[in-house]
Coordinates of C-alpha atoms and ligand atoms in Angstrom, one line a residue:
M78 CA 16.8 23.0 -15.4
I79 CA 14.2 22.7 -12.6
K80 CA 15.6 20.9 -9.6
T81 CA 13.8 17.6 -8.7
E82 CA 12.7 18.9 -5.3
D83 CA 11.0 21.9 -6.9
K84 CA 8.9 19.7 -9.3
L85 CA 5.2 19.2 -8.8
M86 CA 4.3 15.6 -8.3
M87 CA 1.1 14.8 -10.2
M88 CA 1.4 11.1 -10.6
P89 CA -1.2 8.6 -9.5
G90 CA 1.1 7.8 -6.5
P91 CA 3.4 8.3 -4.9
V92 CA 2.1 11.8 -4.2
A93 CA 3.5 14.9 -2.5
V94 CA 3.5 14.4 1.3
P95 CA 2.5 17.4 3.5
Q96 CA 5.2 18.9 5.6
R97 CA 3.4 17.9 8.8
V98 CA 3.6 14.3 7.7
L99 CA 7.3 14.6 6.8
M100 CA 8.0 16.2 10.2
A101 CA 6.2 13.4 12.0
M102 CA 8.7 10.9 10.6
A103 CA 11.6 12.8 12.3
K104 CA 10.4 11.7 15.8
P105 CA 12.7 9.4 17.8
M106 CA 12.1 5.7 17.9
I107 CA 9.8 4.2 20.5
N108 CA 9.2 0.7 21.8
H109 CA 6.8 -0.8 19.3
R110 CA 5.3 -3.0 22.1
G111 CA 4.2 -0.2 24.4
K112 CA 1.4 2.2 25.1
E113 CA 2.6 4.9 22.8
F114 CA 2.8 2.7 19.7
S115 CA -0.6 1.2 20.6
A116 CA -2.2 4.7 20.6
I117 CA -0.7 5.4 17.1
Y118 CA -2.0 2.1 15.9
D119 CA -5.4 2.8 17.3
D120 CA -5.6 6.2 15.4
C121 CA -4.5 4.5 12.2
Q122 CA -7.1 1.7 12.6
R123 CA -9.9 4.0 13.6
I124 CA -9.5 6.6 10.9
S125 CA -8.9 4.0 8.2
A126 CA -12.0 2.1 9.3
S127 CA -14.1 5.2 8.8
L128 CA -12.7 5.4 5.2
F129 CA -13.4 1.8 4.5
N130 CA -16.8 2.0 6.2
T131 CA -16.2 -1.0 8.3
A132 CA -15.6 -1.9 12.0
Q133 CA -12.4 -0.7 13.5
E134 CA -11.3 -4.2 14.7
N135 CA -11.3 -5.5 11.0
V136 CA -8.4 -3.2 10.1
S137 CA -4.7 -4.2 10.2
V138 CA -1.7 -2.3 9.2
I139 CA 1.2 -4.0 7.4
S140 CA 4.7 -2.6 6.7
G141 CA 5.0 -3.2 3.0
S142 CA 3.5 -1.4 -0.1
G143 CA 0.0 -2.1 -1.5
T144 CA 1.1 -5.2 -3.2
A145 CA 2.0 -6.7 0.2
G146 CA -1.7 -6.3 1.2
M147 CA -2.9 -7.8 -2.1
E148 CA -0.7 -10.8 -1.5
A149 CA -1.7 -11.1 2.1
A150 CA -5.4 -11.1 1.1
V151 CA -5.1 -13.7 -1.7
G152 CA -2.6 -15.9 0.1
C153 CA -4.5 -16.0 3.4
L154 CA -7.9 -16.8 2.0
N155 CA -7.0 -19.6 -0.6
N156 CA -5.5 -23.0 -0.7
K157 CA -3.8 -24.2 -3.8
D158 CA -6.9 -25.9 -5.4
D159 CA -9.3 -23.0 -4.6
K160 CA -10.6 -21.3 -7.7
I161 CA -10.0 -17.6 -7.8
L162 CA -11.8 -15.5 -10.4
A163 CA -9.3 -12.7 -11.2
I164 CA -11.0 -9.8 -13.0
E165 CA -8.6 -7.9 -15.1
N166 CA -9.0 -4.6 -17.0
G167 CA -5.6 -3.1 -16.3
K168 CA -2.2 -3.5 -14.7
F169 CA -3.4 -4.0 -11.2
G170 CA -6.1 -6.5 -12.0
Q171 CA -3.4 -8.4 -13.8
R172 CA -1.2 -8.2 -10.7
F173 CA -4.0 -9.8 -8.7
K174 CA -4.2 -12.5 -11.4
K175 CA -0.5 -13.2 -11.0
I176 CA -0.7 -13.4 -7.2
A177 CA -3.8 -15.7 -7.5
G178 CA -1.8 -18.0 -9.8
K179 CA 0.8 -18.4 -7.0
Y180 CA -1.6 -19.2 -4.2
G181 CA -4.7 -20.8 -5.9
N182 CA -6.2 -22.1 -9.1
V183 CA -6.7 -18.9 -11.1
V184 CA -9.7 -18.5 -13.4
P185 CA -8.8 -15.4 -15.4
L186 CA -11.5 -13.0 -16.7
E187 CA -9.7 -10.5 -18.9
F188 CA -11.0 -7.4 -20.5
E189 CA -8.9 -5.2 -22.8
W190 CA -7.1 -2.6 -20.7
G191 CA -9.2 0.5 -20.8
K192 CA -12.4 -1.3 -21.3
S193 CA -15.1 -1.7 -18.6
V194 CA -15.8 -4.8 -16.7
D195 CA -18.8 -6.7 -18.1
L196 CA -21.0 -7.9 -15.3
A197 CA -22.7 -10.6 -17.5
A198 CA -19.3 -12.1 -18.1
V199 CA -18.5 -12.1 -14.4
E200 CA -21.9 -13.8 -13.7
E201 CA -21.3 -16.4 -16.4
K202 CA -17.9 -17.4 -14.8
L203 CA -19.5 -17.6 -11.4
A204 CA -22.4 -19.6 -12.7
A205 CA -19.9 -22.1 -14.3
G206 CA -19.1 -23.2 -10.8
D207 CA -17.2 -23.4 -7.5
I208 CA -15.4 -20.0 -7.6
K209 CA -14.2 -19.5 -4.0
T210 CA -12.8 -16.0 -4.3
I211 CA -13.2 -13.0 -6.7
T212 CA -10.4 -10.4 -7.0
M213 CA -11.0 -7.0 -8.5
V214 CA -9.5 -3.5 -8.5
H215 CA -11.9 -0.7 -7.5
N216 CA -9.9 2.1 -9.0
E217 CA -7.8 0.8 -11.8
S218 CA -5.0 3.4 -11.8
S219 CA -3.4 2.1 -15.0
T220 CA -6.5 3.1 -17.1
A221 CA -8.3 5.5 -14.7
I222 CA -11.5 3.5 -14.5
R223 CA -13.7 3.0 -11.5
N224 CA -14.9 -0.6 -11.6
P225 CA -18.3 -1.6 -10.3
A226 CA -17.6 -2.8 -6.8
A227 CA -21.1 -2.8 -5.4
E228 CA -22.4 -4.8 -8.4
V229 CA -19.6 -7.4 -8.3
G230 CA -20.2 -7.6 -4.5
E231 CA -23.8 -8.5 -5.2
L232 CA -22.7 -11.3 -7.5
A233 CA -20.2 -12.5 -4.9
K234 CA -23.0 -12.7 -2.4
K235 CA -25.4 -14.5 -4.8
F236 CA -22.8 -17.2 -5.6
G237 CA -21.4 -17.4 -2.0
A238 CA -17.9 -16.3 -3.2
Y239 CA -15.4 -14.3 -1.1
F240 CA -14.7 -10.8 -2.5
I241 CA -11.2 -9.2 -2.4
L242 CA -11.2 -5.6 -3.5
D243 CA -8.1 -3.4 -4.1
V244 CA -8.9 0.2 -3.0
V245 CA -5.2 1.1 -3.2
S246 CA -5.7 4.3 -5.3
S247 CA -9.2 5.2 -4.1
L248 CA -9.4 5.0 -0.3
G249 CA -9.3 8.5 1.0
G250 CA -10.3 10.0 -2.4
D251 CA -13.5 8.2 -3.2
D252 CA -16.5 6.8 -1.5
I253 CA -15.7 3.3 -0.3
R254 CA -18.3 1.1 1.5
I255 CA -16.9 -2.3 1.9
D256 CA -19.5 -3.6 4.3
D257 CA -22.4 -2.5 2.1
W258 CA -20.6 -3.9 -1.0
N259 CA -20.1 -7.4 0.5
V260 CA -16.3 -7.0 0.4
D261 CA -14.5 -9.6 2.6
I262 CA -11.0 -8.1 2.3
A263 CA -10.1 -4.7 1.1
V264 CA -6.6 -3.4 0.6
T265 CA -5.1 0.0 0.4
G266 CA -1.7 1.7 0.2
S267 CA -0.3 4.7 2.0
Q268 CA 1.1 6.7 -1.0
K269 CA -2.0 7.6 -2.9
C270 CA -5.1 9.4 -1.6
I271 CA -4.0 9.3 2.1
A272 CA -0.9 11.3 1.1
A273 CA 1.6 9.4 3.3
P274 CA 5.0 8.1 2.0
P275 CA 5.0 4.6 0.3
G276 CA 5.6 1.5 2.3
I277 CA 2.4 0.8 4.3
S278 CA -0.6 -1.3 3.3
V279 CA -3.8 -1.1 5.3
V280 CA -6.1 -4.2 5.1
A281 CA -9.6 -4.6 6.3
A282 CA -10.8 -8.2 6.6
N283 CA -14.2 -9.2 8.0
E284 CA -15.1 -12.0 10.4
R285 CA -16.2 -14.3 7.5
A286 CA -12.8 -14.0 5.8
L287 CA -10.9 -14.3 9.1
A288 CA -12.8 -17.5 10.0
E289 CA -12.1 -19.0 6.6
M290 CA -8.4 -18.2 6.9
E291 CA -8.2 -20.8 9.7
N292 CA -8.8 -23.4 7.1
V293 CA -6.0 -22.3 4.8
T294 CA -2.8 -24.2 5.3
T295 CA -0.6 -22.3 3.0
R296 CA -1.0 -18.8 4.4
P297 CA 2.1 -16.7 4.0
Y298 CA 4.2 -16.3 7.1
Y299 CA 5.2 -12.6 7.2
L300 CA 1.9 -11.6 5.6
D301 CA -0.4 -13.8 7.7
L302 CA -3.5 -11.7 8.3
V303 CA -4.7 -13.9 11.1
A304 CA -1.5 -12.9 13.0
Y305 CA -1.9 -9.2 12.1
H306 CA -5.5 -9.2 13.2
K307 CA -4.8 -10.8 16.5
S308 CA -2.0 -8.4 17.3
A309 CA -4.1 -5.4 16.1
N310 CA -6.8 -6.2 18.6
K311 CA -4.7 -6.9 21.7
E312 CA -5.2 -4.6 24.7
L313 CA -1.9 -3.0 23.6
K314 CA -2.2 -2.9 19.8
E315 CA 0.9 -4.0 17.9
T316 CA 2.1 -5.8 14.8
P317 CA 3.4 -9.4 14.8
Y318 CA 6.8 -8.3 13.7
T319 CA 8.8 -5.1 14.0
P320 CA 6.8 -2.4 12.2
A321 CA 8.2 0.5 10.1
V322 CA 7.7 2.8 13.1
S323 CA 8.5 6.0 11.2
L324 CA 6.0 5.2 8.6
F325 CA 3.4 4.6 11.2
Y326 CA 4.1 8.1 12.6
A327 CA 3.6 9.4 9.0
L328 CA 0.4 7.4 8.5
Q329 CA -1.1 8.6 11.7
E330 CA -0.4 12.2 10.8
A331 CA -1.7 11.8 7.3
L332 CA -4.9 10.2 8.5
K333 CA -5.4 13.0 11.1
I334 CA -5.2 15.4 8.1
V335 CA -7.9 13.3 6.3
E336 CA -10.1 13.5 9.4
E337 CA -9.6 17.2 9.8
E338 CA -10.6 17.9 6.2
G339 CA -13.6 15.5 6.5
V340 CA -14.1 12.5 4.3
D341 CA -17.0 13.9 2.3
K342 CA -15.2 17.1 1.6
R343 CA -12.1 15.2 0.6
I344 CA -14.0 13.0 -1.8
E345 CA -15.7 16.1 -3.3
R346 CA -12.3 17.8 -3.7
H347 CA -10.9 14.8 -5.5
F348 CA -14.0 14.6 -7.7
L349 CA -13.8 18.3 -8.7
M350 CA -10.1 18.3 -9.4
T351 CA -10.3 15.1 -11.6
K352 CA -13.3 16.6 -13.4
A353 CA -11.4 19.8 -14.0
V354 CA -8.7 17.7 -15.7
R355 CA -11.3 15.9 -17.9
D356 CA -13.2 19.1 -18.8
S357 CA -10.0 20.9 -19.7
V358 CA -8.3 18.2 -21.8
T359 CA -11.5 17.4 -23.6
A360 CA -11.8 21.1 -24.6
L361 CA -8.3 20.9 -26.0
G362 CA -9.5 18.0 -28.2
V363 CA -7.7 15.3 -26.3
E364 CA -9.7 12.1 -25.9
M365 CA -10.2 10.3 -22.5
F366 CA -8.8 6.7 -22.6
P367 CA -11.5 4.8 -20.6
Q368 CA -14.3 3.1 -22.5
L369 CA -17.1 3.2 -19.9
N370 CA -20.3 1.1 -19.8
E371 CA -23.3 1.8 -17.6
V372 CA -21.8 0.4 -14.4
S373 CA -18.3 2.0 -14.7
A374 CA -17.2 5.6 -14.2
Y375 CA -14.2 7.8 -14.7
S376 CA -11.9 7.4 -11.7
N377 CA -12.3 10.0 -8.9
T378 CA -8.6 10.2 -8.4
V379 CA -6.6 9.8 -11.7
S380 CA -7.2 10.7 -15.3
A381 CA -5.9 8.8 -18.4
M382 CA -5.8 10.5 -21.8
K383 CA -5.0 9.2 -25.3
A384 CA -2.0 10.9 -26.8
P385 CA -3.2 12.9 -29.8
A386 CA -2.6 11.3 -33.2
G387 CA 1.0 11.4 -34.3
I388 CA 2.3 12.2 -30.8
D389 CA 4.1 9.8 -28.5
A390 CA 2.7 10.1 -24.9
E391 CA 6.2 9.7 -23.5
E392 CA 7.1 12.9 -25.2
I393 CA 4.3 14.7 -23.5
K394 CA 5.5 13.3 -20.2
K395 CA 9.1 14.3 -20.8
A396 CA 8.1 17.9 -21.9
M397 CA 5.9 18.2 -18.8
N398 CA 8.8 17.0 -16.6
K399 CA 11.1 19.7 -18.2
R400 CA 8.5 22.3 -17.3
G401 CA 8.5 21.0 -13.7
V402 CA 5.4 18.8 -13.6
I403 CA 5.7 15.1 -13.1
I404 CA 3.0 13.1 -14.7
T405 CA 2.9 9.5 -15.8
G406 CA 2.6 7.6 -19.0
G407 CA 1.0 4.3 -19.9
Q408 CA 2.2 0.9 -18.5
D409 CA 3.3 -2.1 -20.6
D410 CA 1.4 -2.0 -24.0
L411 CA -0.1 1.4 -23.2
K412 CA 3.4 3.0 -23.0
G413 CA 3.5 5.8 -25.6
K414 CA -0.2 5.7 -26.1
I415 CA -1.7 7.3 -23.0
F416 CA -0.6 9.8 -20.4
R417 CA -2.0 10.0 -16.8
I418 CA -2.5 12.8 -14.3
G419 CA -3.1 12.0 -10.7
S420 CA -5.3 14.3 -8.5
M421 CA -4.8 12.5 -5.3
G422 CA -4.1 13.2 -1.7
A423 CA -3.1 16.7 -0.7
T424 CA -3.2 18.0 -4.3
T425 CA -4.7 21.5 -4.5
P426 CA -6.8 23.2 -7.1
T427 CA -3.7 25.4 -7.7
N428 CA -1.6 22.3 -8.5
I429 CA -4.3 21.3 -11.0
M430 CA -4.3 24.7 -12.6
T431 CA -0.5 24.7 -12.9
T432 CA -0.5 21.2 -14.4
L433 CA -3.3 22.0 -16.9
S434 CA -1.8 25.3 -18.1
E435 CA 1.6 23.6 -18.5
L436 CA -0.1 20.8 -20.4
E437 CA -1.9 23.2 -22.6
Q438 CA 1.4 24.9 -23.5
V439 CA 3.2 21.6 -24.1
L440 CA 0.4 20.4 -26.4
Y441 CA 0.4 23.8 -28.2
D442 CA 4.1 23.5 -28.8
M443 CA 3.4 20.1 -30.4
G444 CA 0.9 21.6 -32.7
I445 CA -2.3 20.9 -30.8
G446 CA -4.8 23.8 -30.5
E447 CA -5.0 27.3 -32.0
E448 CA -4.1 29.3 -28.9
T449 CA -3.4 28.9 -25.2
G450 CA -5.2 30.2 -22.1
A451 CA -8.6 28.4 -22.3
V452 CA -8.0 25.8 -19.6
M453 CA -7.7 28.3 -16.7
D454 CA -11.2 29.4 -17.3
I455 CA -12.6 25.9 -17.8
A456 CA -10.9 24.3 -14.9
G457 CA -11.6 27.3 -12.7
K458 CA -15.3 27.0 -13.3
T459 CA -15.3 23.3 -12.6
M460 CA -13.5 23.8 -9.3
A461 CA -15.3 27.0 -8.3
K462 CA -16.7 25.3 -5.2
L463 CA -13.2 24.6 -3.9
Y464 CA -12.5 28.4 -3.8
E465 CA -15.4 29.2 -1.5
Ligands
PLP748 C1 -4.7 0.2 -8.0 C2 -3.4 -0.2 -7.5 N1 -3.3 -1.4 -6.9 C3 -2.1 -1.8 -6.4 C4 -1.0 -1.0 -6.5 C5 0.3 -1.5 -6.1 O1 0.7 -0.9 -4.9 P1 2.3 -0.8 -4.5 O2 3.0 -0.2 -5.7 O3 2.1 0.1 -3.3 O4 2.7 -2.1 -4.1 C6 -1.1 0.3 -7.1 C7 0.1 1.1 -7.2 O5 0.3 1.9 -8.1 C8 -2.3 0.7 -7.6 O6 -2.5 1.9 -8.2

């Protein structure tokens, strides 16, 4: 049996964390209201802002996983009667809908999980009247679809709505331009493409959103973005309450690694690794799960595949685990029907090669394919640029 610590993490988060980042967490505690912490916060804010493509002062860092950021965004921007259009085509769009139901008057817009967002339907809901806020997930990790953020942002602008975008599983692994896309609040998590441990959410909120928050009487206390924003922009940068200091060390180091690689190179690496997965599984006769329309795309950071006929996707996941590669299955109704492979963060082409050759063998053992060995050639060709 392969020991847990020797297994290869290929899930769409949490991802394997580089040694440098793990080591950073071993540093001693410091005063979180002092110069040293302020400098760490400044690095986190500055490098994150370059990934969001927004101004540094918009960025706040919260101790809490991505969902904390989602709740902060929805809860700080909406009073109970405000209408929130919650676009759902997967698990995390559904999560936004559930949060919206707690803080506002939710107007659901549901598409079958795995299907694309239909812009005409979004426009129809907005035209029907007084939607204050739109929530959407950019990279729906549960189905591996990249949703049309720029296009929905255009609609938000046209109808004067606020736009909250989840970039939890795409920031640091895909091109994100929140200012250009009219996004008022964007939220990410530490444990995906940034390759830090779970437990931190980074939120970017623009002036328009922050001004509107002053009118919201039911803002959450711990997750009050007005308070986070004020603290983040003091001369000595800090958080309103005691932060998870060790996780800040980790985030800082992980973001330095992102900066050293270069954002464009990092996005290209994510693209080529994810494409290598698609090219290889398709050659094995496995169908991709997303049903794309003209404004959607395959995710740049995770792939979702249908289990071949007669095979339970959970069995593929278990067999891969036995062989030392941890992949994920489907969530809720998709359990047993799809399996997912992440190609996020510090994942290397070698990791992708290992995963695909193990998958080829697992599927072969289940009666799929005539022979093994093809994927190394296919994936190698797709990722050729990464070997230069
Ligand atoms: C797209 C997306 N949004 C939100 C979340 C929730 O983040 P967390 O589990 O960090 O609270 C996830 C986590 O898997 C995600 O993939």
